[in-house]
């Protein structure tokens, strides 16, 4: 019954949106690109709640020109960063999630295959000559063969837990590794991933995978994972556009953005955390493990803004918009992508938050445009989870603000 009620609610929403003046027309928006459109570097690693490259591309072109500054203050997997570079903009990104920082940084510059191949060979030689004891995590043995886990643990020791101190080339390779940590196998059993067959988007729980693997007789692959890293990196680089533009990526909190950059952006295109529907570290706990975050305590200590109740979330958005307005001038545009959240037959929309409270406090930003983008439930990244796939977000809203 709850599902039926939810469909009724969303049918009402769809009818309302038909009467809005900003109706998406396929011939003038990002909708004239396919879901898979975009440079292959975007596909280094999956990321929960990521917006598609075509969306960033559209708004970057609409609100900026070549050599303009484009910022993403919740840079995530680096979609805005890469699209900005390919469109010859000066890009800046910031994120407080170490996983997001590594991915965004990997998209901050282009690399030749020769440089990456040489460094992967160095990783392999370092592994072969590594004399310290490698202790395998019992929890991870559920997902990996001992051989694969031993190699991954070395990468964690040498590079992963040093994510904030390694050079750009090592960071790029680390991002490739994160993208291969787990994912589905082909019907013939072959896989580009290091794990037994599972979702590539969500790090599943140990107990769930134990039951699922037993039921489906899943096999944990035994690989030279450095060869898999090479193969994937060669494919990504060989299929991607090379750009001489380089972006600046920092690890930090966007609420303190004035501490990191003093340039005035022409465009800020970003997607803040949605209202308490995605725990970014928990849903990527295996990838966080590779970066040295061993448990929930380690992950919680990062201090991400992804677990707020409604009141705290509104206050968070007030603080964010106050902070971001300080780096804007009257030539700047702020574009925010926020999904509407459905919880227990109640829809939580940024529309209501803006009208009822935020706009009464944030006086120097004016909402000038609003777009509605229904999400195709059959094409969500979390569908790889099967019946466990999330249904909380079915509509994305894009809000366009100018400083006044």
mmCIF file of C-alpha atoms in Angstrom, residues 108-375:
data_model
loop_
_atom_site.group_PDB
_atom_site.id
_atom_site.type_symbol
_atom_site.label_atom_id
_atom_site.label_comp_id
_atom_site.label_asym_id
_atom_site.label_seq_id
_atom_site.Cartn_x
_atom_site.Cartn_y
_atom_site.Cartn_z
ATOM 1 C CA UNK A 108 41.767 17.634 -12.560
ATOM 2 C CA UNK A 109 44.313 16.986 -15.331
ATOM 3 C CA UNK A 110 44.975 14.665 -18.262
ATOM 4 C CA UNK A 111 47.677 12.006 -18.417
ATOM 5 C CA UNK A 112 49.502 10.102 -21.126
ATOM 6 C CA UNK A 113 49.273 6.325 -21.031
ATOM 7 C CA UNK A 114 53.068 6.035 -20.887
ATOM 8 C CA UNK A 115 53.274 7.964 -17.609
ATOM 9 C CA UNK A 116 50.490 5.940 -15.982
ATOM 10 C CA UNK A 117 51.813 2.598 -17.254
ATOM 11 C CA UNK A 118 55.274 3.344 -15.910
ATOM 12 C CA UNK A 119 53.902 4.188 -12.470
ATOM 13 C CA UNK A 120 51.706 1.061 -12.330
ATOM 14 C CA UNK A 121 54.839 -0.978 -13.084
ATOM 15 C CA UNK A 122 56.500 0.734 -10.118
ATOM 16 C CA UNK A 123 53.514 -0.206 -7.919
ATOM 17 C CA UNK A 124 53.896 -3.816 -9.049
ATOM 18 C CA UNK A 125 57.644 -3.884 -8.337
ATOM 19 C CA UNK A 126 57.036 -2.335 -4.919
ATOM 20 C CA UNK A 127 54.506 -5.067 -4.173
ATOM 21 C CA UNK A 128 56.842 -7.845 -5.296
ATOM 22 C CA UNK A 129 59.625 -6.512 -3.041
ATOM 23 C CA UNK A 130 57.383 -5.706 -0.059
ATOM 24 C CA UNK A 131 58.792 -7.574 2.947
ATOM 25 C CA UNK A 132 56.428 -6.511 5.721
ATOM 26 C CA UNK A 133 53.689 -8.804 6.961
ATOM 27 C CA UNK A 134 50.364 -8.244 5.198
ATOM 28 C CA UNK A 135 47.442 -8.954 7.511
ATOM 29 C CA UNK A 136 44.236 -9.792 5.667
ATOM 30 C CA UNK A 137 40.990 -8.314 6.975
ATOM 31 C CA UNK A 138 38.559 -11.158 7.747
ATOM 32 C CA UNK A 139 35.568 -9.021 6.761
ATOM 33 C CA UNK A 140 37.027 -8.403 3.320
ATOM 34 C CA UNK A 141 37.652 -12.115 2.717
ATOM 35 C CA UNK A 142 33.926 -12.389 2.025
ATOM 36 C CA UNK A 143 34.427 -10.331 -1.138
ATOM 37 C CA UNK A 144 37.950 -11.195 -2.292
ATOM 38 C CA UNK A 145 40.226 -14.161 -2.773
ATOM 39 C CA UNK A 146 43.258 -14.136 -0.479
ATOM 40 C CA UNK A 147 45.514 -13.332 -3.430
ATOM 41 C CA UNK A 148 43.480 -10.323 -4.530
ATOM 42 C CA UNK A 149 43.014 -9.123 -0.966
ATOM 43 C CA UNK A 150 46.750 -9.364 -0.300
ATOM 44 C CA UNK A 151 47.477 -7.087 -3.269
ATOM 45 C CA UNK A 152 44.718 -4.660 -2.277
ATOM 46 C CA UNK A 153 45.979 -4.550 1.300
ATOM 47 C CA UNK A 154 49.436 -3.625 0.013
ATOM 48 C CA UNK A 155 47.897 -0.811 -2.046
ATOM 49 C CA UNK A 156 46.048 0.326 1.054
ATOM 50 C CA UNK A 157 49.264 0.300 3.135
ATOM 51 C CA UNK A 158 51.387 2.075 0.532
ATOM 52 C CA UNK A 159 48.991 4.442 -1.227
ATOM 53 C CA UNK A 160 45.393 4.255 -0.028
ATOM 54 C CA UNK A 161 45.778 5.437 3.542
ATOM 55 C CA UNK A 162 48.191 8.125 2.282
ATOM 56 C CA UNK A 163 45.534 9.513 -0.091
ATOM 57 C CA UNK A 164 46.112 13.093 1.080
ATOM 58 C CA UNK A 165 49.891 12.984 0.543
ATOM 59 C CA UNK A 166 50.478 11.080 -2.701
ATOM 60 C CA UNK A 167 51.343 12.736 -6.011
ATOM 61 C CA UNK A 168 48.903 13.357 -8.872
ATOM 62 C CA UNK A 169 49.902 10.270 -10.870
ATOM 63 C CA UNK A 170 49.534 7.927 -7.896
ATOM 64 C CA UNK A 171 46.195 9.574 -7.099
ATOM 65 C CA UNK A 172 44.967 8.861 -10.637
ATOM 66 C CA UNK A 173 45.913 5.197 -10.329
ATOM 67 C CA UNK A 174 44.287 5.038 -6.893
ATOM 68 C CA UNK A 175 41.063 6.362 -8.448
ATOM 69 C CA UNK A 176 41.223 3.578 -11.048
ATOM 70 C CA UNK A 177 41.659 1.046 -8.229
ATOM 71 C CA UNK A 178 38.643 2.460 -6.378
ATOM 72 C CA UNK A 179 36.586 2.039 -9.530
ATOM 73 C CA UNK A 180 37.548 -1.637 -9.760
ATOM 74 C CA UNK A 181 37.066 -2.564 -6.097
ATOM 75 C CA UNK A 182 33.788 -4.368 -6.714
ATOM 76 C CA UNK A 183 31.279 -4.871 -9.489
ATOM 77 C CA UNK A 184 29.295 -7.366 -11.565
ATOM 78 C CA UNK A 185 30.810 -10.182 -13.575
ATOM 79 C CA UNK A 186 29.737 -11.090 -17.092
ATOM 80 C CA UNK A 187 27.591 -14.162 -17.687
ATOM 81 C CA UNK A 188 30.709 -16.103 -18.684
ATOM 82 C CA UNK A 189 32.288 -15.266 -15.327
ATOM 83 C CA UNK A 190 34.794 -12.722 -16.626
ATOM 84 C CA UNK A 191 35.072 -9.459 -14.736
ATOM 85 C CA UNK A 192 37.087 -6.250 -14.808
ATOM 86 C CA UNK A 193 36.599 -6.045 -11.027
ATOM 87 C CA UNK A 194 38.624 -7.539 -8.171
ATOM 88 C CA UNK A 195 35.676 -8.933 -6.183
ATOM 89 C CA UNK A 196 33.093 -11.638 -6.614
ATOM 90 C CA UNK A 197 30.102 -10.459 -8.633
ATOM 91 C CA UNK A 198 28.175 -7.689 -6.851
ATOM 92 C CA UNK A 199 27.008 -4.097 -7.240
ATOM 93 C CA UNK A 200 29.654 -1.665 -8.482
ATOM 94 C CA UNK A 201 27.807 1.331 -7.054
ATOM 95 C CA UNK A 202 27.160 0.306 -3.442
ATOM 96 C CA UNK A 203 29.444 -1.539 -1.033
ATOM 97 C CA UNK A 204 27.073 -4.284 0.107
ATOM 98 C CA UNK A 205 27.037 -5.581 3.671
ATOM 99 C CA UNK A 206 29.089 -8.644 4.550
ATOM 100 C CA UNK A 207 26.128 -10.696 5.775
ATOM 101 C CA UNK A 208 24.056 -9.978 2.683
ATOM 102 C CA UNK A 209 26.896 -10.980 0.351
ATOM 103 C CA UNK A 210 27.577 -14.187 2.298
ATOM 104 C CA UNK A 211 23.983 -15.318 1.728
ATOM 105 C CA UNK A 212 23.832 -14.090 -1.855
ATOM 106 C CA UNK A 213 27.164 -15.662 -2.818
ATOM 107 C CA UNK A 214 26.134 -19.016 -1.347
ATOM 108 C CA UNK A 215 22.783 -18.965 -3.122
ATOM 109 C CA UNK A 216 24.318 -18.139 -6.510
ATOM 110 C CA UNK A 217 27.614 -20.054 -6.159
ATOM 111 C CA UNK A 218 29.674 -16.930 -6.729
ATOM 112 C CA UNK A 219 33.410 -17.319 -7.217
ATOM 113 C CA UNK A 220 36.035 -14.912 -5.900
ATOM 114 C CA UNK A 221 38.493 -14.218 -8.740
ATOM 115 C CA UNK A 222 42.236 -14.712 -8.397
ATOM 116 C CA UNK A 223 44.101 -12.074 -10.385
ATOM 117 C CA UNK A 224 47.224 -10.108 -10.936
ATOM 118 C CA UNK A 225 45.268 -6.973 -10.074
ATOM 119 C CA UNK A 226 48.031 -4.715 -11.390
ATOM 120 C CA UNK A 227 47.308 -6.073 -14.867
ATOM 121 C CA UNK A 228 43.622 -5.297 -14.383
ATOM 122 C CA UNK A 229 44.530 -1.776 -13.287
ATOM 123 C CA UNK A 230 46.671 -1.376 -16.404
ATOM 124 C CA UNK A 231 43.954 -2.629 -18.711
ATOM 125 C CA UNK A 232 41.333 -0.312 -17.258
ATOM 126 C CA UNK A 233 43.595 2.750 -17.187
ATOM 127 C CA UNK A 234 44.688 2.154 -20.786
ATOM 128 C CA UNK A 235 41.062 1.917 -21.895
ATOM 129 C CA UNK A 236 40.020 5.084 -20.038
ATOM 130 C CA UNK A 237 42.967 7.152 -21.274
ATOM 131 C CA UNK A 238 42.765 5.823 -24.829
ATOM 132 C CA UNK A 239 39.042 6.616 -25.037
ATOM 133 C CA UNK A 240 39.231 10.072 -23.451
ATOM 134 C CA UNK A 241 39.895 13.565 -24.722
ATOM 135 C CA UNK A 242 43.228 15.057 -23.669
ATOM 136 C CA UNK A 243 43.019 18.563 -22.223
ATOM 137 C CA UNK A 244 45.818 20.918 -21.253
ATOM 138 C CA UNK A 245 43.505 22.640 -18.791
ATOM 139 C CA UNK A 246 44.241 21.787 -15.156
ATOM 140 C CA UNK A 247 41.847 22.245 -12.257
ATOM 141 C CA UNK A 248 42.498 22.968 -8.608
ATOM 142 C CA UNK A 249 41.036 20.456 -6.139
ATOM 143 C CA UNK A 250 41.214 20.875 -2.378
ATOM 144 C CA UNK A 251 40.202 18.679 0.505
ATOM 145 C CA UNK A 252 38.024 20.787 2.756
ATOM 146 C CA UNK A 253 34.614 22.020 3.850
ATOM 147 C CA UNK A 254 32.689 24.255 1.458
ATOM 148 C CA UNK A 255 31.234 26.097 4.448
ATOM 149 C CA UNK A 256 34.726 27.582 4.787
ATOM 150 C CA UNK A 257 35.320 28.138 1.092
ATOM 151 C CA UNK A 258 36.723 31.647 1.565
ATOM 152 C CA UNK A 259 39.735 29.993 3.223
ATOM 153 C CA UNK A 260 40.630 28.157 0.019
ATOM 154 C CA UNK A 261 40.131 30.502 -2.922
ATOM 155 C CA UNK A 262 39.591 34.196 -3.553
ATOM 156 C CA UNK A 263 38.644 34.158 -7.258
ATOM 157 C CA UNK A 264 35.140 35.197 -8.306
ATOM 158 C CA UNK A 265 33.427 32.354 -10.175
ATOM 159 C CA UNK A 266 31.280 32.960 -13.218
ATOM 160 C CA UNK A 267 29.422 29.761 -12.357
ATOM 161 C CA UNK A 268 29.055 27.510 -9.347
ATOM 162 C CA UNK A 269 27.454 24.247 -10.457
ATOM 163 C CA UNK A 270 27.039 21.784 -7.626
ATOM 164 C CA UNK A 271 24.832 19.257 -5.867
ATOM 165 C CA UNK A 272 24.737 19.416 -2.054
ATOM 166 C CA UNK A 273 23.915 16.276 -0.068
ATOM 167 C CA UNK A 274 20.235 15.400 -0.274
ATOM 168 C CA UNK A 275 18.178 15.267 2.904
ATOM 169 C CA UNK A 276 19.458 12.282 4.899
ATOM 170 C CA UNK A 277 19.005 9.629 2.208
ATOM 171 C CA UNK A 278 22.626 8.795 1.396
ATOM 172 C CA UNK A 279 25.331 7.949 3.890
ATOM 173 C CA UNK A 280 28.264 8.417 1.527
ATOM 174 C CA UNK A 281 30.841 6.638 3.670
ATOM 175 C CA UNK A 282 28.658 3.713 4.745
ATOM 176 C CA UNK A 283 27.482 3.035 1.203
ATOM 177 C CA UNK A 284 31.107 3.062 0.058
ATOM 178 C CA UNK A 285 32.600 1.354 3.108
ATOM 179 C CA UNK A 286 34.811 -1.039 1.114
ATOM 180 C CA UNK A 287 36.297 1.826 -0.880
ATOM 181 C CA UNK A 288 36.708 3.819 2.323
ATOM 182 C CA UNK A 289 38.566 0.814 3.779
ATOM 183 C CA UNK A 290 41.092 1.097 0.943
ATOM 184 C CA UNK A 291 41.652 4.721 1.975
ATOM 185 C CA UNK A 292 42.394 3.714 5.561
ATOM 186 C CA UNK A 293 38.982 4.268 7.162
ATOM 187 C CA UNK A 294 38.496 1.049 9.075
ATOM 188 C CA UNK A 295 35.074 1.409 10.664
ATOM 189 C CA UNK A 296 32.042 3.613 11.293
ATOM 190 C CA UNK A 297 33.920 5.634 13.904
ATOM 191 C CA UNK A 298 36.628 6.546 11.376
ATOM 192 C CA UNK A 299 33.996 7.434 8.792
ATOM 193 C CA UNK A 300 31.849 9.460 11.187
ATOM 194 C CA UNK A 301 34.899 11.450 12.260
ATOM 195 C CA UNK A 302 35.144 12.863 8.724
ATOM 196 C CA UNK A 303 32.131 15.020 9.570
ATOM 197 C CA UNK A 304 30.123 14.885 6.339
ATOM 198 C CA UNK A 305 26.817 16.772 6.124
ATOM 199 C CA UNK A 306 24.777 13.782 4.912
ATOM 200 C CA UNK A 307 22.868 12.731 8.034
ATOM 201 C CA UNK A 308 20.838 15.826 8.985
ATOM 202 C CA UNK A 309 17.208 15.904 10.061
ATOM 203 C CA UNK A 310 15.006 18.515 8.370
ATOM 204 C CA UNK A 311 15.773 21.364 10.776
ATOM 205 C CA UNK A 312 19.512 20.780 10.707
ATOM 206 C CA UNK A 313 19.478 20.373 6.932
ATOM 207 C CA UNK A 314 17.768 23.736 6.462
ATOM 208 C CA UNK A 315 20.349 25.328 8.764
ATOM 209 C CA UNK A 316 23.127 23.608 6.824
ATOM 210 C CA UNK A 317 21.807 25.041 3.547
ATOM 211 C CA UNK A 318 21.543 28.497 5.119
ATOM 212 C CA UNK A 319 25.168 28.272 6.241
ATOM 213 C CA UNK A 320 26.231 26.981 2.842
ATOM 214 C CA UNK A 321 24.455 29.687 0.853
ATOM 215 C CA UNK A 322 25.759 32.356 3.214
ATOM 216 C CA UNK A 323 29.303 31.089 2.675
ATOM 217 C CA UNK A 324 29.015 30.716 -1.074
ATOM 218 C CA UNK A 325 27.494 34.167 -1.563
ATOM 219 C CA UNK A 326 30.700 35.672 -0.155
ATOM 220 C CA UNK A 327 32.715 34.537 -3.175
ATOM 221 C CA UNK A 328 30.050 35.575 -5.708
ATOM 222 C CA UNK A 329 29.588 38.904 -7.422
ATOM 223 C CA UNK A 330 26.737 40.138 -9.608
ATOM 224 C CA UNK A 331 28.201 38.332 -12.614
ATOM 225 C CA UNK A 332 28.143 34.986 -10.789
ATOM 226 C CA UNK A 333 25.493 32.310 -11.148
ATOM 227 C CA UNK A 334 24.821 29.584 -8.599
ATOM 228 C CA UNK A 335 23.163 26.413 -9.918
ATOM 229 C CA UNK A 336 22.164 23.815 -7.335
ATOM 230 C CA UNK A 337 20.919 20.300 -8.133
ATOM 231 C CA UNK A 338 18.818 18.863 -5.299
ATOM 232 C CA UNK A 339 16.540 15.851 -5.483
ATOM 233 C CA UNK A 340 13.120 15.802 -3.880
ATOM 234 C CA UNK A 341 13.068 13.252 -1.074
ATOM 235 C CA UNK A 342 10.158 10.917 -0.385
ATOM 236 C CA UNK A 343 9.889 9.645 3.172
ATOM 237 C CA UNK A 344 6.832 7.846 4.601
ATOM 238 C CA UNK A 345 4.454 9.378 2.030
ATOM 239 C CA UNK A 346 5.857 12.876 2.623
ATOM 240 C CA UNK A 347 7.771 14.808 -0.021
ATOM 241 C CA UNK A 348 10.565 17.052 1.207
ATOM 242 C CA UNK A 349 11.399 19.707 -1.361
ATOM 243 C CA UNK A 350 13.991 22.463 -1.380
ATOM 244 C CA UNK A 351 11.187 24.618 -2.819
ATOM 245 C CA UNK A 352 9.466 24.623 0.550
ATOM 246 C CA UNK A 353 12.700 25.106 2.477
ATOM 247 C CA UNK A 354 13.595 28.118 0.330
ATOM 248 C CA UNK A 355 10.182 29.763 0.501
ATOM 249 C CA UNK A 356 9.471 29.144 4.162
ATOM 250 C CA UNK A 357 12.822 29.935 5.743
ATOM 251 C CA UNK A 358 16.006 30.135 3.689
ATOM 252 C CA UNK A 359 14.928 33.039 1.439
ATOM 253 C CA UNK A 360 13.966 35.048 4.505
ATOM 254 C CA UNK A 361 17.546 34.829 5.763
ATOM 255 C CA UNK A 362 19.562 34.762 2.534
ATOM 256 C CA UNK A 363 18.642 38.175 1.136
ATOM 257 C CA UNK A 364 21.478 38.590 -1.368
ATOM 258 C CA UNK A 365 20.620 35.610 -3.587
ATOM 259 C CA UNK A 366 17.616 35.587 -5.905
ATOM 260 C CA UNK A 367 16.051 32.459 -7.390
ATOM 261 C CA UNK A 368 15.689 33.309 -11.084
ATOM 262 C CA UNK A 369 15.027 29.933 -12.733
ATOM 263 C CA UNK A 370 13.968 26.453 -11.760
ATOM 264 C CA UNK A 371 14.042 23.249 -13.765
ATOM 265 C CA UNK A 372 12.441 19.898 -13.032
ATOM 266 C CA UNK A 373 14.104 16.690 -14.170
ATOM 267 C CA UNK A 374 12.176 13.451 -13.463
ATOM 268 C CA UNK A 375 14.489 10.528 -12.746
#
